[in-house]
Coordinates of C-alpha atoms in Angstrom, one line a residue:
X59 CA 23.7 -12.7 -23.6
X60 CA 20.3 -12.2 -21.9
X61 CA 17.8 -9.4 -22.9
X62 CA 18.7 -7.3 -19.8
X63 CA 22.4 -7.8 -20.4
X64 CA 22.0 -6.6 -24.0
X65 CA 20.2 -3.4 -22.8
X66 CA 22.8 -2.8 -20.1
X67 CA 25.6 -3.1 -22.7
X68 CA 23.8 -0.5 -24.9
X69 CA 23.4 1.8 -22.0
X70 CA 26.9 1.5 -20.7
X71 CA 27.8 0.8 -17.1
X72 CA 28.5 4.3 -15.7
X73 CA 27.4 4.6 -12.1
X74 CA 25.0 7.5 -12.7
X75 CA 23.2 5.7 -15.6
X76 CA 23.0 2.3 -13.9
X77 CA 21.9 3.5 -10.5
X78 CA 18.1 3.2 -9.8
X79 CA 15.6 2.4 -7.1
X80 CA 12.9 -0.1 -7.7
X81 CA 9.8 -0.7 -5.7
X82 CA 6.8 -3.1 -5.5
X83 CA 3.7 -1.9 -3.8
X84 CA 1.4 -4.7 -2.7
X85 CA -1.5 -3.2 -0.7
X86 CA -0.4 -3.1 3.0
X87 CA 3.1 -2.2 2.2
X88 CA 6.0 -2.3 -0.3
X89 CA 9.4 -3.7 -1.1
X90 CA 12.2 -1.3 -2.1
X91 CA 15.6 -2.2 -3.5
X92 CA 18.6 -0.5 -5.0
X93 CA 19.7 -1.5 -8.5
X94 CA 23.0 -1.0 -10.3
X95 CA 24.7 -2.3 -13.4
X96 CA 24.6 -5.9 -12.0
X97 CA 20.9 -5.8 -11.5
X98 CA 18.7 -5.6 -8.4
X99 CA 20.7 -5.8 -5.2
X100 CA 18.8 -8.3 -3.2
X101 CA 20.9 -7.5 -0.1
X102 CA 19.3 -4.0 -0.2
X103 CA 15.6 -5.2 -0.2
X104 CA 13.6 -3.5 2.5
X105 CA 10.0 -4.2 3.4
X106 CA 7.9 -1.4 4.8
X107 CA 4.3 -1.4 6.1
X108 CA 2.1 1.4 5.0
X109 CA 0.9 1.8 8.6
X110 CA 4.4 3.0 9.4
X111 CA 4.6 5.4 6.6
X112 CA 1.5 7.5 5.7
X113 CA 2.7 8.3 2.2
X114 CA 4.7 6.4 -0.4
X115 CA 7.0 9.4 -0.8
X116 CA 7.8 9.2 2.9
X117 CA 8.6 5.5 2.6
X118 CA 10.9 6.2 -0.4
X119 CA 12.8 8.8 1.5
X120 CA 13.1 6.5 4.5
X121 CA 14.6 3.8 2.2
X122 CA 17.0 6.2 0.6
X123 CA 18.2 7.3 4.1
X124 CA 18.6 3.6 5.2
X125 CA 20.7 2.8 2.1
X126 CA 22.5 6.1 1.9
X127 CA 21.2 6.5 -1.7
X128 CA 20.8 10.0 -3.1
X129 CA 17.4 10.6 -4.6
X130 CA 18.7 13.5 -6.8
X131 CA 18.3 12.5 -10.4
X132 CA 17.8 8.9 -9.3
X133 CA 15.6 6.9 -11.8
X134 CA 12.6 5.2 -10.2
X135 CA 10.7 2.1 -11.4
X136 CA 7.6 1.5 -9.3
X137 CA 5.1 -1.3 -9.8
X138 CA 1.9 -1.9 -7.9
X139 CA -1.2 -4.1 -7.7
X140 CA -3.7 -1.9 -9.3
X141 CA -4.8 0.0 -12.5
X142 CA -1.9 2.1 -13.7
X143 CA -2.6 5.3 -15.7
X144 CA 0.3 7.2 -17.3
X145 CA 0.7 9.5 -14.3
X146 CA -0.8 7.8 -11.3
X147 CA -1.3 4.4 -9.6
X148 CA -4.3 3.8 -7.5
X149 CA -3.4 0.9 -5.2
X150 CA -5.8 -2.0 -4.9
X151 CA -6.6 -2.6 -1.2
X152 CA -4.0 0.0 -0.2
X153 CA -4.0 3.6 1.2
X154 CA -1.1 5.1 -0.8
X155 CA -1.6 7.2 -3.9
X156 CA 1.4 7.4 -6.2
X157 CA 1.9 10.3 -8.6
X158 CA 4.6 10.6 -11.2
X159 CA 4.6 14.4 -11.0
X160 CA 5.0 14.2 -7.2
X161 CA 7.9 11.8 -7.4
X162 CA 9.5 13.8 -10.2
X163 CA 9.3 16.9 -7.9
X164 CA 11.2 14.9 -5.2
X165 CA 13.9 13.4 -7.4
X166 CA 14.1 15.4 -10.6
X167 CA 14.8 12.1 -12.3
X168 CA 13.1 9.6 -14.5
X169 CA 10.0 7.8 -13.1
X170 CA 8.4 4.7 -14.5
X171 CA 5.0 3.5 -13.2
X172 CA 3.7 0.1 -14.1
X173 CA 1.4 -2.7 -13.0
X174 CA 3.0 -5.4 -10.9
X175 CA 2.2 -8.3 -13.1
X176 CA 3.3 -6.3 -16.2
X177 CA 6.6 -6.0 -14.3
X178 CA 6.7 -9.7 -13.8
X179 CA 6.2 -10.1 -17.6
X180 CA 9.3 -8.0 -18.2
X181 CA 11.3 -10.3 -15.9
X182 CA 10.5 -13.5 -17.8
X183 CA 13.2 -13.0 -20.3
X184 CA 15.9 -13.2 -17.6
X185 CA 14.2 -15.7 -15.3
X186 CA 16.7 -18.5 -14.4
X187 CA 15.9 -21.9 -15.8
X188 CA 15.7 -23.5 -12.4
X189 CA 12.8 -21.1 -11.5
X190 CA 10.7 -22.3 -14.4
X191 CA 9.0 -25.7 -13.9
X192 CA 7.0 -27.2 -16.8
X193 CA 3.4 -28.1 -16.0
X194 CA 2.4 -31.2 -17.8
X195 CA 2.9 -31.8 -21.5
X196 CA 3.3 -29.2 -24.2
X197 CA 5.5 -28.2 -27.1
X198 CA 8.5 -25.9 -26.7
X199 CA 7.8 -22.2 -26.8
X200 CA 7.0 -20.8 -30.2
X201 CA 9.5 -18.0 -30.9
X202 CA 7.9 -14.6 -31.5
X203 CA 4.4 -15.7 -30.5
X204 CA 2.7 -13.9 -27.6
X205 CA 2.9 -15.3 -24.1
X206 CA 0.8 -14.7 -21.0
X207 CA 1.7 -14.5 -17.3
X208 CA -0.9 -15.1 -14.7
X209 CA -0.2 -14.3 -11.0
X210 CA -2.4 -15.7 -8.3
X211 CA -2.1 -14.8 -4.6
X212 CA -4.2 -12.5 -2.6
X213 CA -5.7 -11.4 -5.9
X214 CA -5.4 -12.4 -9.6
X215 CA -3.5 -10.4 -12.2
X216 CA -2.3 -11.1 -15.8
X217 CA -0.3 -9.5 -18.5
X218 CA 0.6 -10.5 -22.1
X219 CA 4.0 -10.1 -23.7
X220 CA 5.7 -10.4 -27.0
X221 CA 9.4 -11.2 -27.5
X222 CA 12.0 -10.2 -30.0
X223 CA 14.4 -13.1 -29.8
X224 CA 15.4 -13.4 -26.1
X225 CA 14.3 -9.8 -25.4
X226 CA 10.8 -8.8 -24.2
X227 CA 9.7 -6.3 -26.8
X228 CA 6.2 -5.3 -25.5
X229 CA 4.1 -5.9 -22.5
X230 CA 0.3 -5.4 -22.3
X231 CA -1.1 -5.1 -18.7
X232 CA -4.6 -6.2 -18.0
X233 CA -7.2 -6.3 -15.2
X234 CA -8.1 -9.8 -16.3
X235 CA -8.8 -11.0 -12.7
X236 CA -12.0 -8.9 -12.8
X237 CA -13.6 -10.5 -15.9
X238 CA -16.9 -12.2 -15.3
X239 CA -16.5 -15.8 -14.1
X240 CA -17.9 -18.4 -16.7
X241 CA -19.3 -21.4 -14.8
X242 CA -18.7 -24.7 -16.6
X243 CA -20.7 -26.9 -14.2
X244 CA -24.1 -26.6 -12.4
X245 CA -22.2 -26.6 -9.1
X246 CA -20.0 -23.7 -10.2
X247 CA -23.0 -21.8 -11.5
X248 CA -24.8 -22.2 -8.1
X249 CA -21.8 -20.8 -6.3
X250 CA -21.2 -17.9 -8.7
X251 CA -24.9 -16.9 -8.6
X252 CA -24.8 -16.6 -4.8
X253 CA -21.6 -14.5 -5.0
X254 CA -23.3 -12.3 -7.7
X255 CA -26.2 -11.7 -5.4
X256 CA -23.9 -10.7 -2.5
X257 CA -21.5 -8.5 -4.5
X258 CA -23.5 -7.6 -7.6
X259 CA -20.9 -9.3 -9.9
X260 CA -19.0 -12.5 -9.7
X261 CA -15.5 -12.2 -11.2
X262 CA -13.0 -14.9 -11.8
X263 CA -11.0 -13.5 -8.9
X264 CA -14.0 -14.0 -6.6
X265 CA -14.0 -17.7 -7.3
X266 CA -10.2 -18.2 -7.4
X267 CA -9.8 -16.3 -4.1
X268 CA -12.8 -17.9 -2.4
X269 CA -11.8 -18.4 1.3
X270 CA -13.4 -20.6 4.0
X271 CA -14.7 -17.5 5.9
X272 CA -16.4 -16.3 2.7
X273 CA -17.8 -19.7 2.0
X274 CA -19.7 -19.7 5.3
X275 CA -21.9 -16.9 3.8
X276 CA -23.0 -19.1 0.9
X277 CA -24.4 -22.6 0.5
X278 CA -21.8 -24.8 -1.1
X279 CA -23.3 -27.6 -3.3
X280 CA -22.9 -31.1 -1.8
X281 CA -19.5 -32.6 -2.5
X282 CA -17.9 -29.3 -3.6
X283 CA -14.4 -28.7 -2.3
X284 CA -13.2 -25.1 -2.3
X285 CA -9.7 -26.0 -3.5
X286 CA -11.2 -27.9 -6.6
X287 CA -13.5 -24.9 -7.3
X288 CA -10.5 -22.6 -7.3
X289 CA -8.4 -24.8 -9.5
X290 CA -11.1 -25.1 -12.1
X291 CA -11.7 -21.3 -12.2
X292 CA -8.0 -20.6 -12.5
X293 CA -7.5 -23.1 -15.3
X294 CA -10.5 -21.8 -17.1
X295 CA -9.3 -18.2 -16.9
X296 CA -5.8 -19.2 -18.0
X297 CA -7.2 -21.0 -21.1
X298 CA -9.4 -17.9 -21.9
X299 CA -6.3 -15.6 -21.7
X300 CA -4.2 -17.8 -24.0
X301 CA -7.1 -17.9 -26.5
X302 CA -7.7 -14.1 -26.3
X303 CA -4.0 -13.3 -27.0
X304 CA -3.3 -16.3 -29.3
X305 CA -0.5 -16.9 -26.8
X306 CA 0.8 -20.1 -28.3
X307 CA 4.3 -19.0 -27.0
X308 CA 3.2 -20.3 -23.6
X309 CA 1.7 -19.4 -20.2
X310 CA 3.7 -18.5 -17.0
X311 CA 2.0 -19.1 -13.7
X312 CA 3.3 -17.3 -10.6
X313 CA 2.3 -16.5 -7.1
X314 CA 1.7 -18.5 -3.9
X315 CA -1.7 -20.0 -5.0
X316 CA -0.3 -21.0 -8.4
X317 CA 2.6 -22.8 -6.7
X318 CA 0.2 -25.4 -5.4
X319 CA 0.3 -26.8 -8.9
X320 CA 3.7 -28.3 -8.2
X321 CA 1.7 -31.3 -7.1
X322 CA 1.4 -33.8 -10.0
X323 CA -2.3 -34.6 -9.7
X324 CA -3.3 -31.0 -9.4
X325 CA -1.2 -30.1 -12.4
X326 CA -2.9 -32.8 -14.5
X327 CA -6.3 -31.6 -13.5
X328 CA -5.3 -28.0 -14.3
X329 CA -4.1 -28.9 -17.8
X330 CA -7.3 -30.8 -18.5
X331 CA -9.6 -27.9 -17.5
X332 CA -7.2 -25.4 -19.2
X333 CA -7.6 -27.2 -22.5
X334 CA -11.4 -27.8 -22.2
X335 CA -12.3 -25.3 -24.9
X336 CA -14.1 -27.4 -27.5
X337 CA -12.5 -27.2 -31.0
X338 CA -9.5 -25.3 -29.5
X339 CA -8.5 -28.2 -27.3
X340 CA -5.6 -29.4 -29.7
X341 CA -4.0 -26.0 -29.7
X342 CA -4.2 -25.7 -25.9
X343 CA -3.0 -29.2 -25.3
X344 CA 0.3 -28.3 -27.0
X345 CA 0.6 -24.8 -25.4
X346 CA 3.6 -24.9 -22.9
X347 CA 2.9 -23.9 -19.3
X348 CA 5.6 -23.1 -16.7
X349 CA 5.3 -22.5 -13.0
X350 CA 7.6 -19.6 -12.3
X351 CA 8.9 -19.6 -8.7
X352 CA 11.2 -16.7 -8.0
X353 CA 11.2 -14.2 -5.1
X354 CA 11.2 -10.5 -6.0
X355 CA 10.2 -11.2 -9.6
X356 CA 8.3 -7.9 -9.8
X357 CA 11.4 -5.9 -8.6
X358 CA 13.6 -7.5 -11.3
X359 CA 10.9 -6.9 -13.9
X360 CA 10.5 -3.2 -12.9
X361 CA 14.2 -2.8 -13.5
X362 CA 14.1 -4.6 -16.9
X363 CA 11.2 -2.3 -17.9
X364 CA 13.1 0.8 -16.8
X365 CA 16.3 -0.3 -18.7
X366 CA 14.2 -1.0 -21.8
X367 CA 12.7 2.5 -21.6
X368 CA 16.1 4.0 -21.1
X369 CA 17.5 2.0 -24.1
X370 CA 14.8 3.2 -26.4
X371 CA 15.4 6.8 -25.5
X372 CA 19.2 6.5 -25.8

């Protein structure tokens, strides 16, 4: 029995207890879905652009009307790309402002706010095996040891998680994409210094997300390929996070940019840079890495986090 199934069994399958709405906010818009005792109903997923709905509450009400879902006492689990405080989410690169108090006033029910990558961490316990592809060599996951998930797309996000058997017991969200980039070669240093002069700070995300239009504003060293620069920065950050959390249980990589590692040669170069941490190389060489490819991972994780919260309160 999976972690989410164990929680569902403890909660019971009554319609009022199992019903929920989950949402993922990603800057210009959001995905909404209805959840029930069977999990997230993918046939209910609705994508809305923030330009069409000036407020998140308006988007939520529109979704409820579309799906004929009553908001009265309906639990909500909402994840977003951005720093999450206990009562508010400030959306990175987005116009919506999400308030727990405001949503509670609309529904009168339970509201859970969490970071989008933290939600993905909750989903790893129930991720189907076909969605997890090993990247290079590495030992099997060490039970009970921390793990890290790193999402790479339009931005970079990370979270750490600790398991209790098959169940995710705790998730720690981070803003790791904004840590300062540590150049490992003279070429990387030259690029990072130019970005620092432009922006006042060069984060890992600045390098990993470096685009061709941005590169026209800086002078790339001879022979530097942007894709190789991004790969090195991503692998270096991943290794740093595993060391910071002693995440010998393994690393999950997710997101459209990370999926490029399905190519064998890129995967090999990623693992080499990932493990290039001096005396820590042996530990990192044996750390398992998985490429996690699953659509709506954050929605599933938001539901898992909500069910865990409900279970602990039961």
